[in-house]
């Protein structure tokens, strides 16, 4: 049993060292994007996945790729089209993009790590989800200099998407506890 404890302690030590090492040089002075909505997914279904969530992950991944492209291009109109008209999350996302543009900063290659997705409600053309994710990286471009975008905190949010002719749009995205 002592050998297994030593192996466990060594493994923990390696994981702590790896976590400390990967935190270096991540552009700590770079602002992190607001957690209004996810970006491009590194998708993993939750352990309770019964197959339906994989389709939901595809919807989120597609939406996020379009969002990441809008952010990379600095295209407020393309970003606005990802949200239902009047969406508070959409207004916040477009406003933040404008603030970054006004400061001469662009974010590109945004990625999000998805830890879990729970379908709260599903109807034709509508999804209500509980998503646990974080911004896992990207690049900050400012004054011709590129630096890494640091990972953000893990956030749990409720997201409501509706399907329109142009694709899925976010109606609501709000952070929730737990």
Short mmCIF file of N, CA and C in Angstrom, two decimals:
data_model
loop_
_atom_site.label_atom_id
_atom_site.label_comp_id
_atom_site.label_asym_id
_atom_site.label_seq_id
_atom_site.Cartn_x
_atom_site.Cartn_y
_atom_site.Cartn_z
N UNK A 1 0.81 -1.19 0.00
CA UNK A 1 0.00 0.00 0.00
C UNK A 1 0.86 1.27 0.00
N UNK A 2 2.05 1.23 0.59
CA UNK A 2 2.94 2.38 0.64
C UNK A 2 3.39 2.78 -0.76
N UNK A 3 3.63 1.81 -1.62
CA UNK A 3 4.03 2.11 -3.00
C UNK A 3 2.94 2.89 -3.70
N UNK A 4 1.67 2.51 -3.52
CA UNK A 4 0.56 3.20 -4.18
C UNK A 4 0.42 4.62 -3.65
N UNK A 5 0.65 4.82 -2.35
CA UNK A 5 0.62 6.19 -1.81
C UNK A 5 1.71 7.03 -2.45
N UNK A 6 2.90 6.47 -2.57
CA UNK A 6 4.02 7.20 -3.18
C UNK A 6 3.70 7.55 -4.63
N UNK A 7 3.12 6.61 -5.36
CA UNK A 7 2.74 6.86 -6.75
C UNK A 7 1.69 7.97 -6.81
N UNK A 8 0.70 7.91 -5.93
CA UNK A 8 -0.34 8.94 -5.88
C UNK A 8 0.23 10.31 -5.57
N UNK A 9 1.13 10.37 -4.59
CA UNK A 9 1.75 11.66 -4.24
C UNK A 9 2.60 12.18 -5.39
N UNK A 10 3.33 11.30 -6.05
CA UNK A 10 4.15 11.73 -7.18
C UNK A 10 3.27 12.27 -8.30
N UNK A 11 2.16 11.57 -8.58
CA UNK A 11 1.24 12.03 -9.62
C UNK A 11 0.67 13.39 -9.27
N UNK A 12 0.28 13.59 -8.02
CA UNK A 12 -0.23 14.90 -7.59
C UNK A 12 0.83 15.97 -7.78
N UNK A 13 2.08 15.65 -7.42
CA UNK A 13 3.17 16.60 -7.59
C UNK A 13 3.37 17.00 -9.04
N UNK A 14 3.31 16.01 -9.93
CA UNK A 14 3.45 16.28 -11.37
C UNK A 14 2.32 17.18 -11.85
N UNK A 15 1.10 16.89 -11.42
CA UNK A 15 -0.05 17.71 -11.85
C UNK A 15 0.07 19.14 -11.35
N UNK A 16 0.50 19.33 -10.10
CA UNK A 16 0.68 20.68 -9.56
C UNK A 16 1.77 21.41 -10.33
N UNK A 17 2.89 20.73 -10.58
CA UNK A 17 3.98 21.35 -11.33
C UNK A 17 3.54 21.71 -12.74
N UNK A 18 2.79 20.82 -13.39
CA UNK A 18 2.29 21.09 -14.73
C UNK A 18 1.36 22.30 -14.73
N UNK A 19 0.47 22.38 -13.75
CA UNK A 19 -0.45 23.51 -13.66
C UNK A 19 0.32 24.81 -13.47
N UNK A 20 1.34 24.80 -12.63
CA UNK A 20 2.14 26.01 -12.40
C UNK A 20 2.92 26.39 -13.65
N UNK A 21 3.49 25.39 -14.33
CA UNK A 21 4.28 25.66 -15.51
C UNK A 21 3.44 26.23 -16.65
N UNK A 22 2.24 25.68 -16.87
CA UNK A 22 1.40 26.14 -17.98
C UNK A 22 0.81 27.51 -17.71
N UNK A 23 0.86 28.01 -16.50
CA UNK A 23 0.36 29.34 -16.19
C UNK A 23 1.32 30.44 -16.57
N UNK A 24 2.58 30.09 -16.93
CA UNK A 24 3.59 31.09 -17.29
C UNK A 24 3.38 31.61 -18.69
N UNK A 25 3.66 32.91 -18.90
CA UNK A 25 3.66 33.49 -20.23
C UNK A 25 2.30 33.46 -20.91
N UNK A 26 1.25 33.66 -20.16
CA UNK A 26 -0.08 33.57 -20.77
C UNK A 26 -0.70 34.93 -20.99
N UNK A 27 0.11 35.97 -21.04
CA UNK A 27 -0.46 37.29 -21.31
C UNK A 27 -1.33 37.77 -20.17
N UNK A 28 -0.82 37.73 -18.96
CA UNK A 28 -1.61 38.10 -17.79
C UNK A 28 -2.13 39.53 -17.86
N UNK A 29 -1.46 40.39 -18.63
CA UNK A 29 -1.93 41.77 -18.77
C UNK A 29 -3.08 41.88 -19.76
N UNK A 30 -3.36 40.81 -20.46
CA UNK A 30 -4.42 40.83 -21.47
C UNK A 30 -5.78 40.68 -20.80
N UNK A 31 -6.74 41.50 -21.20
CA UNK A 31 -8.08 41.37 -20.62
C UNK A 31 -8.76 40.11 -21.12
N UNK A 32 -9.50 39.46 -20.26
CA UNK A 32 -10.27 38.28 -20.66
C UNK A 32 -11.63 38.72 -21.15
N UNK A 33 -12.20 38.04 -22.16
CA UNK A 33 -13.52 38.43 -22.64
C UNK A 33 -14.59 38.15 -21.60
N UNK A 34 -15.65 38.92 -21.66
CA UNK A 34 -16.76 38.72 -20.73
C UNK A 34 -17.37 37.35 -20.95
N UNK A 35 -17.86 36.73 -19.89
CA UNK A 35 -18.43 35.39 -20.04
C UNK A 35 -19.87 35.41 -20.52
N UNK A 36 -20.18 36.26 -21.48
CA UNK A 36 -21.57 36.37 -21.95
C UNK A 36 -22.02 35.11 -22.66
N UNK A 37 -21.10 34.46 -23.37
CA UNK A 37 -21.47 33.27 -24.10
C UNK A 37 -20.20 32.50 -24.43
N UNK A 38 -20.30 31.23 -24.73
CA UNK A 38 -19.13 30.45 -25.04
C UNK A 38 -18.53 30.80 -26.40
N UNK A 39 -17.33 30.33 -26.62
CA UNK A 39 -16.69 30.51 -27.91
C UNK A 39 -16.54 29.15 -28.57
N UNK A 40 -15.44 28.92 -29.31
CA UNK A 40 -15.29 27.65 -29.99
C UNK A 40 -15.07 26.54 -28.97
N UNK A 41 -15.77 25.45 -29.11
CA UNK A 41 -15.76 24.38 -28.11
C UNK A 41 -14.67 23.35 -28.31
N UNK A 42 -14.10 22.94 -27.22
CA UNK A 42 -13.39 21.69 -27.12
C UNK A 42 -14.39 20.82 -26.38
N UNK A 43 -15.25 20.15 -27.11
CA UNK A 43 -16.47 19.59 -26.54
C UNK A 43 -16.25 18.23 -25.91
N UNK A 44 -16.84 18.07 -24.73
CA UNK A 44 -16.94 16.78 -24.06
C UNK A 44 -18.33 16.67 -23.49
N UNK A 45 -18.99 15.59 -23.77
CA UNK A 45 -20.32 15.39 -23.22
C UNK A 45 -20.20 15.05 -21.74
N UNK A 46 -21.23 15.38 -20.99
CA UNK A 46 -21.25 15.02 -19.58
C UNK A 46 -21.40 13.51 -19.44
N UNK A 47 -21.02 12.95 -18.27
CA UNK A 47 -21.13 11.50 -18.10
C UNK A 47 -22.55 10.99 -18.29
N UNK A 48 -23.55 11.84 -18.06
CA UNK A 48 -24.94 11.41 -18.20
C UNK A 48 -25.43 11.48 -19.64
N UNK A 49 -24.53 11.72 -20.58
CA UNK A 49 -24.91 11.89 -21.98
C UNK A 49 -25.61 10.63 -22.51
N UNK A 50 -26.78 10.83 -23.04
CA UNK A 50 -27.52 9.70 -23.60
C UNK A 50 -27.57 9.76 -25.12
N UNK A 51 -26.73 10.58 -25.70
CA UNK A 51 -26.71 10.71 -27.16
C UNK A 51 -27.33 12.02 -27.61
N UNK A 52 -28.35 12.51 -26.91
CA UNK A 52 -28.99 13.76 -27.29
C UNK A 52 -28.11 14.97 -27.09
N UNK A 53 -27.27 14.93 -26.06
CA UNK A 53 -26.39 16.06 -25.79
C UNK A 53 -25.34 16.24 -26.87
N UNK A 54 -25.00 15.16 -27.57
CA UNK A 54 -24.01 15.30 -28.64
C UNK A 54 -24.52 16.23 -29.72
N UNK A 55 -25.82 16.17 -30.05
CA UNK A 55 -26.42 17.10 -30.98
C UNK A 55 -26.42 18.52 -30.44
N UNK A 56 -26.65 18.64 -29.16
CA UNK A 56 -26.61 19.95 -28.51
C UNK A 56 -25.20 20.52 -28.56
N UNK A 57 -24.19 19.69 -28.33
CA UNK A 57 -22.81 20.14 -28.43
C UNK A 57 -22.48 20.61 -29.84
N UNK A 58 -23.04 19.95 -30.85
CA UNK A 58 -22.83 20.37 -32.24
C UNK A 58 -23.45 21.74 -32.48
N UNK A 59 -24.64 21.97 -31.93
CA UNK A 59 -25.30 23.29 -32.06
C UNK A 59 -24.42 24.35 -31.40
N UNK A 60 -23.98 24.09 -30.17
CA UNK A 60 -23.13 25.06 -29.46
C UNK A 60 -21.82 25.29 -30.21
N UNK A 61 -21.21 24.21 -30.69
CA UNK A 61 -19.95 24.34 -31.41
C UNK A 61 -20.07 25.18 -32.67
N UNK A 62 -21.14 24.96 -33.43
CA UNK A 62 -21.37 25.73 -34.64
C UNK A 62 -21.59 27.21 -34.31
N UNK A 63 -22.42 27.46 -33.30
CA UNK A 63 -22.70 28.84 -32.89
C UNK A 63 -21.40 29.51 -32.45
N UNK A 64 -20.61 28.79 -31.68
CA UNK A 64 -19.37 29.36 -31.16
C UNK A 64 -18.35 29.63 -32.24
N UNK A 65 -18.29 28.77 -33.27
CA UNK A 65 -17.36 29.05 -34.37
C UNK A 65 -17.74 30.34 -35.08
N UNK A 66 -19.05 30.56 -35.25
CA UNK A 66 -19.49 31.83 -35.87
C UNK A 66 -19.16 33.01 -34.97
N UNK A 67 -19.31 32.84 -33.67
CA UNK A 67 -18.99 33.93 -32.73
C UNK A 67 -17.49 34.22 -32.75
N UNK A 68 -16.67 33.18 -32.72
CA UNK A 68 -15.22 33.36 -32.76
C UNK A 68 -14.80 34.08 -34.04
N UNK A 69 -15.43 33.74 -35.16
CA UNK A 69 -15.12 34.39 -36.44
C UNK A 69 -15.49 35.86 -36.40
N UNK A 70 -16.64 36.19 -35.81
CA UNK A 70 -17.06 37.59 -35.69
C UNK A 70 -16.09 38.37 -34.81
N UNK A 71 -15.68 37.78 -33.69
CA UNK A 71 -14.71 38.44 -32.81
C UNK A 71 -13.38 38.63 -33.52
N UNK A 72 -12.92 37.62 -34.22
CA UNK A 72 -11.63 37.70 -34.90
C UNK A 72 -11.63 38.80 -35.96
N UNK A 73 -12.76 38.93 -36.66
CA UNK A 73 -12.88 39.95 -37.71
C UNK A 73 -13.25 41.32 -37.15
N UNK A 74 -13.63 41.38 -35.87
CA UNK A 74 -14.11 42.65 -35.30
C UNK A 74 -15.43 43.07 -35.92
N UNK A 75 -16.24 42.10 -36.32
CA UNK A 75 -17.48 42.34 -37.06
C UNK A 75 -18.69 42.38 -36.11
N UNK A 76 -19.06 43.58 -35.68
CA UNK A 76 -20.17 43.74 -34.73
C UNK A 76 -21.50 43.28 -35.32
N UNK A 77 -21.70 43.49 -36.61
CA UNK A 77 -22.97 43.08 -37.23
C UNK A 77 -23.10 41.56 -37.26
N UNK A 78 -22.02 40.88 -37.62
CA UNK A 78 -22.06 39.41 -37.61
C UNK A 78 -22.29 38.90 -36.19
N UNK A 79 -21.69 39.53 -35.21
CA UNK A 79 -21.89 39.14 -33.82
C UNK A 79 -23.33 39.38 -33.40
N UNK A 80 -23.87 40.51 -33.78
CA UNK A 80 -25.27 40.86 -33.44
C UNK A 80 -26.25 39.83 -34.00
N UNK A 81 -25.98 39.31 -35.19
CA UNK A 81 -26.87 38.32 -35.82
C UNK A 81 -26.90 36.98 -35.09
N UNK A 82 -25.97 36.75 -34.19
CA UNK A 82 -25.95 35.51 -33.42
C UNK A 82 -26.93 35.52 -32.25
N UNK A 83 -27.53 36.66 -32.00
CA UNK A 83 -28.44 36.83 -30.87
C UNK A 83 -29.82 37.26 -31.36
N UNK A 84 -30.83 36.88 -30.60
CA UNK A 84 -32.19 37.36 -30.86
C UNK A 84 -32.18 38.87 -30.62
N UNK A 85 -32.89 39.62 -31.46
CA UNK A 85 -32.97 41.08 -31.29
C UNK A 85 -33.42 41.40 -29.87
N UNK A 86 -32.71 42.32 -29.23
CA UNK A 86 -33.06 42.73 -27.88
C UNK A 86 -32.43 41.89 -26.78
N UNK A 87 -31.67 40.85 -27.14
CA UNK A 87 -31.03 39.99 -26.15
C UNK A 87 -30.01 40.79 -25.34
N UNK A 88 -30.14 40.71 -24.02
CA UNK A 88 -29.20 41.41 -23.14
C UNK A 88 -27.78 40.86 -23.32
N UNK A 89 -27.66 39.54 -23.46
CA UNK A 89 -26.35 38.92 -23.68
C UNK A 89 -25.75 39.42 -25.00
N UNK A 90 -26.57 39.55 -26.02
CA UNK A 90 -26.10 40.04 -27.31
C UNK A 90 -25.61 41.48 -27.23
N UNK A 91 -26.39 42.32 -26.56
CA UNK A 91 -25.96 43.72 -26.40
C UNK A 91 -24.64 43.80 -25.66
N UNK A 92 -24.49 42.98 -24.60
CA UNK A 92 -23.25 42.99 -23.82
C UNK A 92 -22.06 42.52 -24.67
N UNK A 93 -22.26 41.48 -25.47
CA UNK A 93 -21.19 40.94 -26.31
C UNK A 93 -20.76 41.95 -27.37
N UNK A 94 -21.73 42.58 -28.02
CA UNK A 94 -21.43 43.59 -29.04
C UNK A 94 -20.75 44.81 -28.41
N UNK A 95 -21.23 45.22 -27.23
CA UNK A 95 -20.61 46.36 -26.53
C UNK A 95 -19.15 46.05 -26.18
N UNK A 96 -18.90 44.84 -25.69
CA UNK A 96 -17.53 44.45 -25.34
C UNK A 96 -16.63 44.41 -26.58
N UNK A 97 -17.14 43.89 -27.67
CA UNK A 97 -16.38 43.88 -28.92
C UNK A 97 -16.02 45.32 -29.31
N UNK A 98 -16.97 46.24 -29.17
CA UNK A 98 -16.71 47.65 -29.48
C UNK A 98 -15.64 48.26 -28.58
N UNK A 99 -15.66 47.90 -27.30
CA UNK A 99 -14.64 48.40 -26.37
C UNK A 99 -13.25 47.89 -26.74
N UNK A 100 -13.18 46.63 -27.10
CA UNK A 100 -11.89 46.07 -27.54
C UNK A 100 -11.42 46.79 -28.81
N UNK A 101 -12.31 46.97 -29.78
CA UNK A 101 -11.94 47.64 -31.03
C UNK A 101 -11.49 49.07 -30.77
N UNK A 102 -12.21 49.78 -29.89
CA UNK A 102 -11.85 51.16 -29.58
C UNK A 102 -10.47 51.27 -28.94
N UNK A 103 -10.05 50.23 -28.23
CA UNK A 103 -8.73 50.25 -27.60
C UNK A 103 -7.64 49.69 -28.53
N UNK A 104 -8.03 49.35 -29.77
CA UNK A 104 -7.07 48.82 -30.72
C UNK A 104 -6.73 47.35 -30.47
N UNK A 105 -7.61 46.66 -29.80
CA UNK A 105 -7.37 45.26 -29.45
C UNK A 105 -8.34 44.36 -30.19
N UNK A 106 -7.82 43.23 -30.65
CA UNK A 106 -8.65 42.23 -31.31
C UNK A 106 -8.39 40.88 -30.66
N UNK A 107 -9.43 40.10 -30.50
CA UNK A 107 -9.28 38.74 -29.99
C UNK A 107 -9.53 37.78 -31.14
N UNK A 108 -8.69 36.79 -31.24
CA UNK A 108 -8.89 35.80 -32.30
C UNK A 108 -8.58 34.40 -31.75
N UNK A 109 -9.06 33.40 -32.48
CA UNK A 109 -8.86 32.00 -32.12
C UNK A 109 -9.40 31.68 -30.73
N UNK A 110 -10.54 32.29 -30.38
CA UNK A 110 -11.15 32.01 -29.08
C UNK A 110 -11.55 30.54 -28.99
N UNK A 111 -11.27 29.94 -27.88
CA UNK A 111 -11.67 28.55 -27.64
C UNK A 111 -12.31 28.45 -26.26
N UNK A 112 -13.24 27.54 -26.14
CA UNK A 112 -13.90 27.28 -24.87
C UNK A 112 -13.85 25.80 -24.57
N UNK A 113 -13.59 25.47 -23.35
CA UNK A 113 -13.61 24.09 -22.90
C UNK A 113 -14.95 23.85 -22.22
N UNK A 114 -15.70 22.89 -22.71
CA UNK A 114 -17.01 22.55 -22.16
C UNK A 114 -16.84 21.36 -21.22
N UNK A 115 -17.26 21.54 -19.98
CA UNK A 115 -17.17 20.46 -19.00
C UNK A 115 -18.46 19.66 -18.92
N UNK A 116 -19.60 20.32 -19.09
CA UNK A 116 -20.88 19.61 -19.01
C UNK A 116 -21.96 20.44 -19.69
N UNK A 117 -22.93 19.75 -20.26
CA UNK A 117 -24.12 20.37 -20.83
C UNK A 117 -25.31 19.55 -20.38
N UNK A 118 -26.27 20.19 -19.73
CA UNK A 118 -27.51 19.54 -19.34
C UNK A 118 -28.65 20.20 -20.11
N UNK A 119 -29.48 19.41 -20.73
CA UNK A 119 -30.65 19.93 -21.44
C UNK A 119 -31.75 20.13 -20.40
N UNK A 120 -32.12 21.39 -20.18
CA UNK A 120 -33.18 21.70 -19.22
C UNK A 120 -34.56 21.58 -19.86
N UNK A 121 -34.62 21.94 -21.14
CA UNK A 121 -35.89 21.89 -21.86
C UNK A 121 -35.57 21.88 -23.34
N UNK A 122 -36.34 21.11 -24.08
CA UNK A 122 -36.13 21.01 -25.52
C UNK A 122 -37.49 21.02 -26.19
N UNK A 123 -37.64 21.86 -27.18
CA UNK A 123 -38.85 21.91 -28.00
C UNK A 123 -38.39 22.17 -29.43
N UNK A 124 -39.23 21.92 -30.40
CA UNK A 124 -38.82 22.19 -31.79
C UNK A 124 -38.35 23.64 -31.93
N UNK A 125 -37.11 23.81 -32.37
CA UNK A 125 -36.57 25.15 -32.59
C UNK A 125 -36.16 25.89 -31.33
N UNK A 126 -36.09 25.20 -30.18
CA UNK A 126 -35.71 25.88 -28.94
C UNK A 126 -34.98 24.92 -28.01
N UNK A 127 -33.90 25.41 -27.41
CA UNK A 127 -33.13 24.66 -26.43
C UNK A 127 -32.88 25.53 -25.21
N UNK A 128 -33.11 24.97 -24.04
CA UNK A 128 -32.70 25.62 -22.78
C UNK A 128 -31.69 24.69 -22.14
N UNK A 129 -30.49 25.23 -21.88
CA UNK A 129 -29.37 24.41 -21.43
C UNK A 129 -28.74 24.96 -20.16
N UNK A 130 -28.11 24.08 -19.44
CA UNK A 130 -27.20 24.46 -18.35
C UNK A 130 -25.83 24.04 -18.86
N UNK A 131 -24.93 25.02 -19.01
CA UNK A 131 -23.62 24.78 -19.59
C UNK A 131 -22.55 25.14 -18.56
N UNK A 132 -21.60 24.25 -18.37
CA UNK A 132 -20.44 24.52 -17.52
C UNK A 132 -19.24 24.56 -18.45
N UNK A 133 -18.59 25.73 -18.53
CA UNK A 133 -17.48 25.88 -19.45
C UNK A 133 -16.55 26.99 -18.99
N UNK A 134 -15.52 27.21 -19.78
CA UNK A 134 -14.61 28.33 -19.54
C UNK A 134 -13.94 28.70 -20.85
N UNK A 135 -13.55 29.95 -20.95
CA UNK A 135 -12.72 30.38 -22.08
C UNK A 135 -11.36 29.74 -21.83
N UNK A 136 -10.93 28.89 -22.77
CA UNK A 136 -9.71 28.12 -22.57
C UNK A 136 -8.50 28.75 -23.26
N UNK A 137 -8.72 29.75 -24.08
CA UNK A 137 -7.58 30.38 -24.73
C UNK A 137 -7.97 31.16 -25.96
N UNK A 138 -6.96 31.65 -26.60
CA UNK A 138 -7.11 32.47 -27.78
C UNK A 138 -5.89 33.36 -27.90
N UNK A 139 -5.99 34.35 -28.76
CA UNK A 139 -4.89 35.30 -28.94
C UNK A 139 -5.41 36.72 -28.81
N UNK A 140 -4.59 37.57 -28.22
CA UNK A 140 -4.87 38.99 -28.12
C UNK A 140 -3.92 39.70 -29.07
N UNK A 141 -4.47 40.49 -29.99
CA UNK A 141 -3.66 41.23 -30.95
C UNK A 141 -3.82 42.71 -30.62
N UNK A 142 -2.70 43.35 -30.26
CA UNK A 142 -2.71 44.76 -29.88
C UNK A 142 -1.43 45.40 -30.39
N UNK A 143 -1.57 46.46 -31.15
CA UNK A 143 -0.43 47.20 -31.70
C UNK A 143 0.53 46.26 -32.44
N UNK A 144 -0.03 45.32 -33.20
CA UNK A 144 0.79 44.41 -33.98
C UNK A 144 1.44 43.31 -33.17
N UNK A 145 1.23 43.31 -31.87
CA UNK A 145 1.82 42.29 -31.00
C UNK A 145 0.77 41.24 -30.66
N UNK A 146 1.14 39.98 -30.74
CA UNK A 146 0.22 38.88 -30.43
C UNK A 146 0.67 38.25 -29.12
N UNK A 147 -0.29 38.08 -28.21
CA UNK A 147 -0.01 37.37 -26.96
C UNK A 147 -1.15 36.40 -26.69
N UNK A 148 -0.86 35.45 -25.84
CA UNK A 148 -1.86 34.43 -25.50
C UNK A 148 -2.94 35.03 -24.59
N UNK A 149 -4.16 34.63 -24.83
CA UNK A 149 -5.27 35.00 -23.95
C UNK A 149 -5.34 33.96 -22.85
N UNK A 150 -5.32 34.41 -21.63
CA UNK A 150 -5.33 33.45 -20.52
C UNK A 150 -6.69 32.77 -20.40
N UNK A 151 -6.69 31.63 -19.81
CA UNK A 151 -7.94 30.91 -19.55
C UNK A 151 -8.76 31.67 -18.53
N UNK A 152 -10.08 31.62 -18.71
CA UNK A 152 -10.98 32.27 -17.76
C UNK A 152 -11.44 31.27 -16.71
N UNK A 153 -12.23 31.74 -15.78
CA UNK A 153 -12.75 30.85 -14.74
C UNK A 153 -13.83 29.93 -15.30
N UNK A 154 -14.05 28.83 -14.64
CA UNK A 154 -15.14 27.93 -15.00
C UNK A 154 -16.44 28.63 -14.60
N UNK A 155 -17.39 28.68 -15.52
CA UNK A 155 -18.65 29.38 -15.31
C UNK A 155 -19.81 28.44 -15.62
N UNK A 156 -20.83 28.49 -14.79
CA UNK A 156 -22.07 27.76 -15.07
C UNK A 156 -23.09 28.78 -15.51
N UNK A 157 -23.76 28.51 -16.61
CA UNK A 157 -24.73 29.46 -17.13
C UNK A 157 -25.94 28.72 -17.68
N UNK A 158 -27.05 29.42 -17.71
CA UNK A 158 -28.23 28.94 -18.42
C UNK A 158 -28.26 29.67 -19.75
N UNK A 159 -28.42 28.89 -20.80
CA UNK A 159 -28.42 29.43 -22.16
C UNK A 159 -29.69 28.97 -22.84
N UNK A 160 -30.37 29.92 -23.47
CA UNK A 160 -31.55 29.59 -24.27
C UNK A 160 -31.25 29.96 -25.71
N UNK A 161 -31.39 28.98 -26.60
CA UNK A 161 -31.17 29.19 -28.03
C UNK A 161 -32.47 28.94 -28.77
N UNK A 162 -32.67 29.70 -29.84
CA UNK A 162 -33.82 29.51 -30.71
C UNK A 162 -33.32 29.38 -32.15
N UNK A 163 -33.98 28.53 -32.92
CA UNK A 163 -33.57 28.33 -34.32
C UNK A 163 -34.36 29.29 -35.20
N UNK A 164 -33.64 30.04 -36.00
CA UNK A 164 -34.21 30.96 -36.97
C UNK A 164 -33.73 30.53 -38.36
N UNK A 165 -34.20 31.21 -39.38
CA UNK A 165 -33.80 30.88 -40.76
C UNK A 165 -32.28 30.96 -40.93
N UNK A 166 -31.64 31.90 -40.26
CA UNK A 166 -30.19 32.10 -40.39
C UNK A 166 -29.39 31.17 -39.48
N UNK A 167 -30.06 30.35 -38.69
CA UNK A 167 -29.36 29.44 -37.78
C UNK A 167 -29.78 29.68 -36.35
N UNK A 168 -29.07 29.06 -35.43
CA UNK A 168 -29.38 29.18 -34.01
C UNK A 168 -28.92 30.53 -33.47
N UNK A 169 -29.80 31.16 -32.68
CA UNK A 169 -29.49 32.43 -32.03
C UNK A 169 -29.68 32.29 -30.53
N UNK A 170 -28.87 33.02 -29.77
CA UNK A 170 -29.01 33.03 -28.32
C UNK A 170 -30.04 34.08 -27.93
N UNK A 171 -31.04 33.64 -27.20
CA UNK A 171 -32.04 34.54 -26.65
C UNK A 171 -31.58 35.06 -25.30
N UNK A 172 -31.02 34.13 -24.50
CA UNK A 172 -30.63 34.49 -23.14
C UNK A 172 -29.41 33.66 -22.75
N UNK A 173 -28.49 34.29 -22.03
CA UNK A 173 -27.34 33.60 -21.45
C UNK A 173 -27.03 34.30 -20.15
N UNK A 174 -27.18 33.57 -19.04
CA UNK A 174 -26.92 34.20 -17.75
C UNK A 174 -26.18 33.24 -16.84
N UNK A 175 -25.19 33.80 -16.14
CA UNK A 175 -24.43 33.00 -15.18
C UNK A 175 -25.31 32.64 -14.00
N UNK A 176 -25.12 31.42 -13.51
CA UNK A 176 -25.86 30.95 -12.35
C UNK A 176 -24.86 30.32 -11.38
N UNK A 177 -25.24 30.24 -10.13
CA UNK A 177 -24.38 29.61 -9.14
C UNK A 177 -24.30 28.12 -9.34
N UNK A 178 -23.15 27.53 -8.93
CA UNK A 178 -22.97 26.08 -8.96
C UNK A 178 -22.84 25.59 -10.31
#
